[in-house]
Short mmCIF file of C-alpha atoms in Angstrom, two decimals:
data_model
loop_
_atom_site.label_atom_id
_atom_site.label_comp_id
_atom_site.label_asym_id
_atom_site.label_seq_id
_atom_site.Cartn_x
_atom_site.Cartn_y
_atom_site.Cartn_z
CA UNK P 3 6.33 -21.71 16.34
CA UNK P 4 7.44 -18.76 18.35
CA UNK P 5 5.36 -15.93 19.70
CA UNK P 6 6.52 -13.58 16.95
CA UNK P 7 5.44 -15.96 14.24
CA UNK P 8 2.03 -16.34 15.84
CA UNK P 9 1.69 -12.56 16.03
CA UNK P 10 2.67 -12.23 12.39
CA UNK P 11 0.19 -14.91 11.31
CA UNK P 12 -2.66 -13.25 13.19
CA UNK P 13 -1.84 -9.84 11.73
CA UNK P 14 -1.48 -11.16 8.20
CA UNK P 15 -4.76 -13.08 8.43
CA UNK P 16 -6.50 -9.85 9.44
CA UNK P 17 -4.80 -7.96 6.60
CA UNK P 18 -5.75 -10.61 4.07
CA UNK P 19 -9.33 -10.59 5.33
CA UNK P 20 -9.37 -6.86 4.67
CA UNK P 21 -7.89 -7.30 1.21
CA UNK P 22 -10.40 -9.99 0.26
CA UNK P 23 -13.18 -7.83 1.62
CA UNK P 24 -12.17 -4.86 -0.53
CA UNK P 25 -12.44 -6.98 -3.65
CA UNK P 26 -15.50 -9.07 -2.86
CA UNK P 27 -17.84 -6.99 -0.68
CA UNK P 28 -20.91 -5.71 -2.44
CA UNK P 29 -21.23 -2.10 -1.39
CA UNK P 30 -18.46 0.53 -1.58
CA UNK P 31 -18.86 1.41 2.11
CA UNK P 32 -18.11 -2.16 3.16
CA UNK P 33 -15.10 -2.19 0.88
CA UNK P 34 -13.88 1.00 2.51
CA UNK P 35 -14.28 -0.49 5.98
CA UNK P 36 -12.36 -3.59 4.93
CA UNK P 37 -9.65 -1.33 3.56
CA UNK P 38 -9.42 0.43 6.94
CA UNK P 39 -8.87 -2.96 8.59
CA UNK P 40 -6.19 -3.79 6.05
CA UNK P 41 -4.34 -0.48 6.44
CA UNK P 42 -4.44 -0.61 10.23
CA UNK P 43 -3.05 -4.12 10.47
CA UNK P 44 -0.48 -3.26 7.84
CA UNK P 45 0.67 -0.44 10.10
CA UNK P 46 1.15 -3.01 12.86
CA UNK P 47 3.15 -5.20 10.47
CA UNK P 48 5.37 -2.18 9.81
CA UNK P 49 5.94 -2.01 13.56
CA UNK P 50 7.04 -5.65 13.45
CA UNK P 51 9.52 -4.68 10.76
CA UNK P 52 11.00 -2.05 13.05
CA UNK P 53 9.94 1.09 11.20
CA UNK P 54 7.96 2.90 13.85
CA UNK P 55 7.55 6.25 12.15
CA UNK P 56 6.23 4.71 8.96
CA UNK P 57 3.80 2.56 10.92
CA UNK P 58 2.39 5.59 12.68
CA UNK P 59 2.27 7.50 9.40
CA UNK P 60 0.47 4.59 7.77
CA UNK P 61 -2.23 4.57 10.43
CA UNK P 62 -2.63 8.35 10.40
CA UNK P 63 -2.41 9.03 6.68
CA UNK P 64 -3.96 5.93 5.15
CA UNK P 65 -6.37 4.63 7.78
CA UNK P 66 -7.22 8.19 8.78
CA UNK P 67 -7.00 10.80 6.07
CA UNK P 68 -7.25 8.87 2.82
CA UNK P 69 -10.10 6.68 4.01
CA UNK P 70 -12.01 9.76 5.18
CA UNK P 71 -11.57 11.12 1.66
CA UNK P 72 -12.90 7.89 0.17
CA UNK P 73 -15.87 7.85 2.54
CA UNK P 74 -16.70 11.48 1.76
CA UNK P 75 -16.75 10.74 -1.95
CA UNK P 76 -18.90 7.64 -1.41
CA UNK P 77 -21.23 9.71 0.73
CA UNK P 78 -21.49 12.63 -1.69
CA UNK P 79 -22.02 10.53 -4.77
CA UNK P 80 -25.27 8.75 -4.53
CA UNK P 81 -23.78 5.38 -5.23
CA UNK P 82 -26.22 4.03 -7.74
CA UNK P 83 -24.56 0.70 -8.19
CA UNK P 84 -24.89 -0.70 -4.72
CA UNK P 85 -25.19 -4.12 -6.22
CA UNK P 86 -21.81 -3.97 -7.91
CA UNK P 87 -21.15 -7.55 -7.06
CA UNK P 88 -18.22 -9.16 -8.89
CA UNK P 89 -19.74 -11.71 -11.21
CA UNK P 90 -17.91 -14.82 -10.19
CA UNK P 91 -18.69 -16.88 -13.26
CA UNK P 92 -17.75 -14.13 -15.65
CA UNK P 93 -15.00 -14.64 -18.20
CA UNK P 94 -13.20 -11.52 -17.02
CA UNK P 95 -13.06 -12.85 -13.49
CA UNK P 96 -11.70 -16.20 -14.59
CA UNK P 97 -9.01 -14.65 -16.77
CA UNK P 98 -7.92 -12.20 -14.10
CA UNK P 99 -7.72 -15.03 -11.60
CA UNK P 100 -5.66 -17.04 -14.07
CA UNK P 101 -3.26 -14.15 -14.67
CA UNK P 102 -2.94 -13.41 -10.98
CA UNK P 103 -2.26 -17.08 -10.33
CA UNK P 104 0.50 -17.18 -12.93
CA UNK P 105 2.11 -14.02 -11.53
CA UNK P 106 1.79 -15.34 -8.00
CA UNK P 107 3.32 -18.68 -8.87
CA UNK P 108 6.28 -17.24 -10.74
CA UNK P 109 7.14 -14.59 -8.16
CA UNK P 110 6.62 -17.04 -5.32
CA UNK P 111 8.86 -19.65 -6.90
CA UNK P 112 11.70 -17.46 -8.06
CA UNK P 113 11.73 -14.53 -5.62
CA UNK P 114 10.13 -15.58 -2.37
CA UNK P 115 11.16 -19.21 -1.96
CA UNK P 116 14.90 -18.36 -1.85
CA UNK P 117 14.19 -15.89 0.95
CA UNK P 118 12.23 -18.29 3.14
CA UNK P 119 15.32 -19.23 5.09
CA UNK P 120 16.34 -15.68 5.93
CA UNK P 121 15.48 -14.90 9.50
CA UNK P 122 18.38 -12.55 10.14
CA UNK P 123 16.37 -9.39 10.49
CA UNK P 124 18.67 -6.72 11.79
CA UNK P 125 18.48 -3.02 12.22
CA UNK P 126 20.55 -0.44 13.93
CA UNK P 127 19.60 1.18 17.18
CA UNK P 128 18.06 4.18 15.47
CA UNK P 129 16.35 2.28 12.65
CA UNK P 130 12.99 3.82 11.90
CA UNK P 131 13.05 6.47 14.59
CA UNK P 132 11.77 9.96 13.72
CA UNK P 133 15.23 11.42 14.36
CA UNK P 134 16.94 9.20 11.82
CA UNK P 135 14.19 9.56 9.19
CA UNK P 136 14.05 13.32 9.59
CA UNK P 137 17.80 13.74 9.42
CA UNK P 138 18.03 11.77 6.20
CA UNK P 139 14.93 13.38 4.73
CA UNK P 140 16.23 16.89 5.17
CA UNK P 141 19.83 16.28 4.16
CA UNK P 142 20.24 13.51 1.63
CA UNK P 143 16.70 13.58 0.26
CA UNK P 144 16.03 17.31 0.46
CA UNK P 145 15.62 17.75 -3.30
CA UNK P 146 13.06 14.93 -3.76
CA UNK P 147 11.29 16.28 -0.69
CA UNK P 148 10.87 19.69 -2.31
CA UNK P 149 9.69 18.12 -5.55
CA UNK P 150 7.10 16.07 -3.67
CA UNK P 151 5.87 19.20 -1.92
CA UNK P 152 5.40 20.87 -5.31
CA UNK P 153 3.58 17.77 -6.55
CA UNK P 154 1.23 17.86 -3.57
CA UNK P 155 0.50 21.53 -4.18
CA UNK P 156 -0.28 20.88 -7.83
CA UNK P 157 -2.44 17.92 -6.80
CA UNK P 158 -4.46 20.00 -4.35
CA UNK P 159 -5.07 22.79 -6.86
CA UNK P 160 -5.84 20.36 -9.66
CA UNK P 161 -8.30 18.29 -7.68
CA UNK P 162 -10.15 21.39 -6.49
CA UNK P 163 -10.34 22.62 -10.06
CA UNK P 164 -11.62 19.25 -11.26
CA UNK P 165 -14.22 18.89 -8.56
CA UNK P 166 -15.53 22.46 -8.65
CA UNK P 167 -15.81 22.99 -12.38
CA UNK P 168 -19.28 23.22 -13.84
CA UNK P 169 -19.62 21.32 -17.04
CA UNK V 10 22.55 9.62 21.57
CA UNK V 11 26.00 8.34 20.83
CA UNK V 12 26.65 8.40 17.10
CA UNK V 13 28.90 5.38 17.05
CA UNK V 14 26.03 3.17 18.10
CA UNK V 15 24.03 4.06 15.02
CA UNK V 16 25.53 1.46 12.76
CA UNK V 17 25.92 -1.37 15.21
CA UNK V 18 23.33 -4.04 14.56
CA UNK V 19 21.47 -4.95 17.70
CA UNK V 20 20.00 -8.36 18.32
CA UNK V 21 16.36 -8.19 17.45
CA UNK V 22 13.56 -9.89 19.28
CA UNK V 23 11.86 -10.44 15.94
CA UNK V 24 14.50 -12.57 14.36
CA UNK V 25 12.43 -15.70 13.91
CA UNK V 26 10.01 -14.52 11.24
CA UNK V 27 11.42 -15.33 7.79
CA UNK V 28 11.66 -12.66 5.13
CA UNK V 29 9.57 -14.84 2.84
CA UNK V 30 6.50 -14.52 5.05
CA UNK V 31 6.41 -10.76 4.74
CA UNK V 32 6.95 -11.02 1.00
CA UNK V 33 4.17 -13.62 0.69
CA UNK V 34 1.72 -11.32 2.46
CA UNK V 35 2.76 -8.51 0.15
CA UNK V 36 2.39 -10.67 -2.97
CA UNK V 37 -1.06 -11.89 -1.92
CA UNK V 38 -2.21 -8.32 -1.33
CA UNK V 39 -0.83 -7.24 -4.70
CA UNK V 40 -2.53 -10.02 -6.66
CA UNK V 41 -5.81 -9.46 -4.83
CA UNK V 42 -5.63 -5.78 -5.73
CA UNK V 43 -4.92 -6.62 -9.36
CA UNK V 44 -7.90 -8.99 -9.51
CA UNK V 45 -10.05 -6.29 -7.95
CA UNK V 46 -9.01 -3.69 -10.51
CA UNK V 47 -10.10 -6.04 -13.29
CA UNK V 48 -13.26 -7.36 -11.68
CA UNK V 49 -14.92 -4.37 -10.04
CA UNK V 50 -16.88 -1.75 -11.98
CA UNK V 51 -17.35 0.99 -9.44
CA UNK V 52 -14.49 3.47 -9.96
CA UNK V 53 -14.20 4.23 -6.24
CA UNK V 54 -13.66 0.56 -5.48
CA UNK V 55 -11.16 0.32 -8.32
CA UNK V 56 -9.27 3.13 -6.64
CA UNK V 57 -9.30 1.25 -3.35
CA UNK V 58 -7.79 -1.77 -5.11
CA UNK V 59 -5.03 0.45 -6.52
CA UNK V 60 -4.33 1.66 -2.98
CA UNK V 61 -4.09 -1.98 -1.92
CA UNK V 62 -1.46 -2.62 -4.57
CA UNK V 63 0.53 0.46 -3.52
CA UNK V 64 0.53 -0.71 0.08
CA UNK V 65 1.73 -4.15 -0.96
CA UNK V 66 4.69 -2.51 -2.67
CA UNK V 67 5.38 -0.45 0.46
CA UNK V 68 5.45 -3.62 2.52
CA UNK V 69 7.97 -5.13 0.11
CA UNK V 70 10.25 -2.11 0.40
CA UNK V 71 10.15 -2.21 4.18
CA UNK V 72 10.78 -5.96 4.29
CA UNK V 73 13.85 -5.72 2.12
CA UNK V 74 15.03 -2.74 4.14
CA UNK V 75 14.84 -4.68 7.38
CA UNK V 76 16.69 -7.67 5.93
CA UNK V 77 19.65 -6.04 4.20
CA UNK V 78 21.30 -7.99 1.43
CA UNK V 79 24.88 -9.07 1.76
CA UNK V 80 26.18 -6.86 -1.02
CA UNK V 81 24.70 -3.63 0.27
CA UNK V 82 25.50 -4.47 3.84
CA UNK V 83 29.15 -4.83 2.94
CA UNK V 84 29.39 -1.40 1.32
CA UNK V 85 27.41 0.69 3.76
CA UNK V 86 25.28 -0.88 6.48
CA UNK V 87 22.97 2.01 7.18
CA UNK V 88 22.39 2.99 3.58
CA UNK V 89 20.05 0.22 2.43
CA UNK V 90 17.86 0.41 5.50
CA UNK V 91 17.27 4.13 5.30
CA UNK V 92 16.75 4.11 1.53
CA UNK V 93 13.87 1.64 1.77
CA UNK V 94 12.09 3.78 4.33
CA UNK V 95 12.63 6.95 2.29
CA UNK V 96 11.07 5.33 -0.77
CA UNK V 97 8.06 4.34 1.31
CA UNK V 98 7.61 7.89 2.56
CA UNK V 99 7.69 9.27 -0.98
CA UNK V 100 5.28 6.59 -2.21
CA UNK V 101 2.87 7.59 0.56
CA UNK V 102 3.03 11.26 -0.40
CA UNK V 103 2.51 10.53 -4.08
CA UNK V 104 -0.35 8.13 -3.29
CA UNK V 105 -2.07 10.88 -1.32
CA UNK V 106 -1.81 13.27 -4.29
CA UNK V 107 -3.00 10.52 -6.62
CA UNK V 108 -6.06 9.81 -4.49
CA UNK V 109 -6.99 13.48 -4.36
CA UNK V 110 -6.72 13.95 -8.12
CA UNK V 111 -8.40 10.63 -8.90
CA UNK V 112 -11.36 11.27 -6.65
CA UNK V 113 -11.67 14.73 -8.21
CA UNK V 114 -11.84 13.12 -11.63
CA UNK V 115 -14.46 10.65 -10.40
CA UNK V 116 -16.53 13.54 -9.00
CA UNK V 117 -16.31 15.33 -12.35
CA UNK V 118 -17.38 12.21 -14.23
CA UNK V 119 -20.31 11.69 -11.91
CA UNK V 120 -21.37 15.28 -12.39
CA UNK V 121 -21.14 14.89 -16.14
CA UNK V 122 -22.88 11.55 -16.57
CA UNK V 123 -24.75 10.99 -13.30
CA UNK V 124 -23.46 7.47 -13.14
CA UNK V 125 -20.02 5.95 -13.23
CA UNK V 126 -19.21 2.52 -14.50
CA UNK V 127 -15.66 1.97 -15.66
CA UNK V 128 -16.92 -0.20 -18.51
CA UNK V 129 -19.01 2.66 -19.92
CA UNK V 130 -16.24 5.27 -19.88
CA UNK V 131 -15.14 5.01 -23.47
CA UNK V 132 -15.65 8.56 -24.67
CA UNK V 133 -11.97 9.06 -25.42
CA UNK V 134 -11.57 5.83 -27.33
CA UNK V 135 -9.90 6.66 -30.63
#
């Protein structure tokens, strides 16, 4: 067990704690806090994978901006169902757990187990740097970039319209 | 920066962690998010579970980008790596737009009905 494997195990335990907390905590605020933990540690896992810019973007956009949006909505809405506890004995819970188990088993057996032996992570000297990402984003992916900017504009206008309208 | 160095693989200090570990973390996060979408009733928490699933997919893209497959690596070494990261950037942008619109819809539903439970939202059922 090398140092990198220990670091990965610690990070993934933290991320899984966050993921379990999102699903099983009672109040929405606690779920949001668990989601912050998950996003932050996931950003660190992205650093382990060598993509620095995406790790920083993950921490800024997800753990920062999107979670602030979630917390504002939780704060504005008087969350009436604070006791929205997942009913563990419920039929829906059992069936979802069964389905998730089947999906997990199949993907684990046929996709992940063949990749367990691959430790040959390799990236070029500029992998994941802002220079490389920006160069590719503004040359090869310029058209999708423009479309995404239009989508964001439409999303902003649409969400303001939805939230402001008086019914 | 010398351009010829861009496509030379350098020895990584992280080359002991198997690809399967990253994929297992991603799969666990995805299934947990799917269970949460089914189990929870609060629409805000359901949205958080959807975000969890999106992030699991992002992790998968980045893992496969860092461990390039033989076939792609033969044709163009830098191509596969940069494509995975580009997809992640676009997924992030679209997820941000999705969160904004979805939370707007949740606000509108709350204003209309003063309470939101995803099991009670069946007005549009045909």
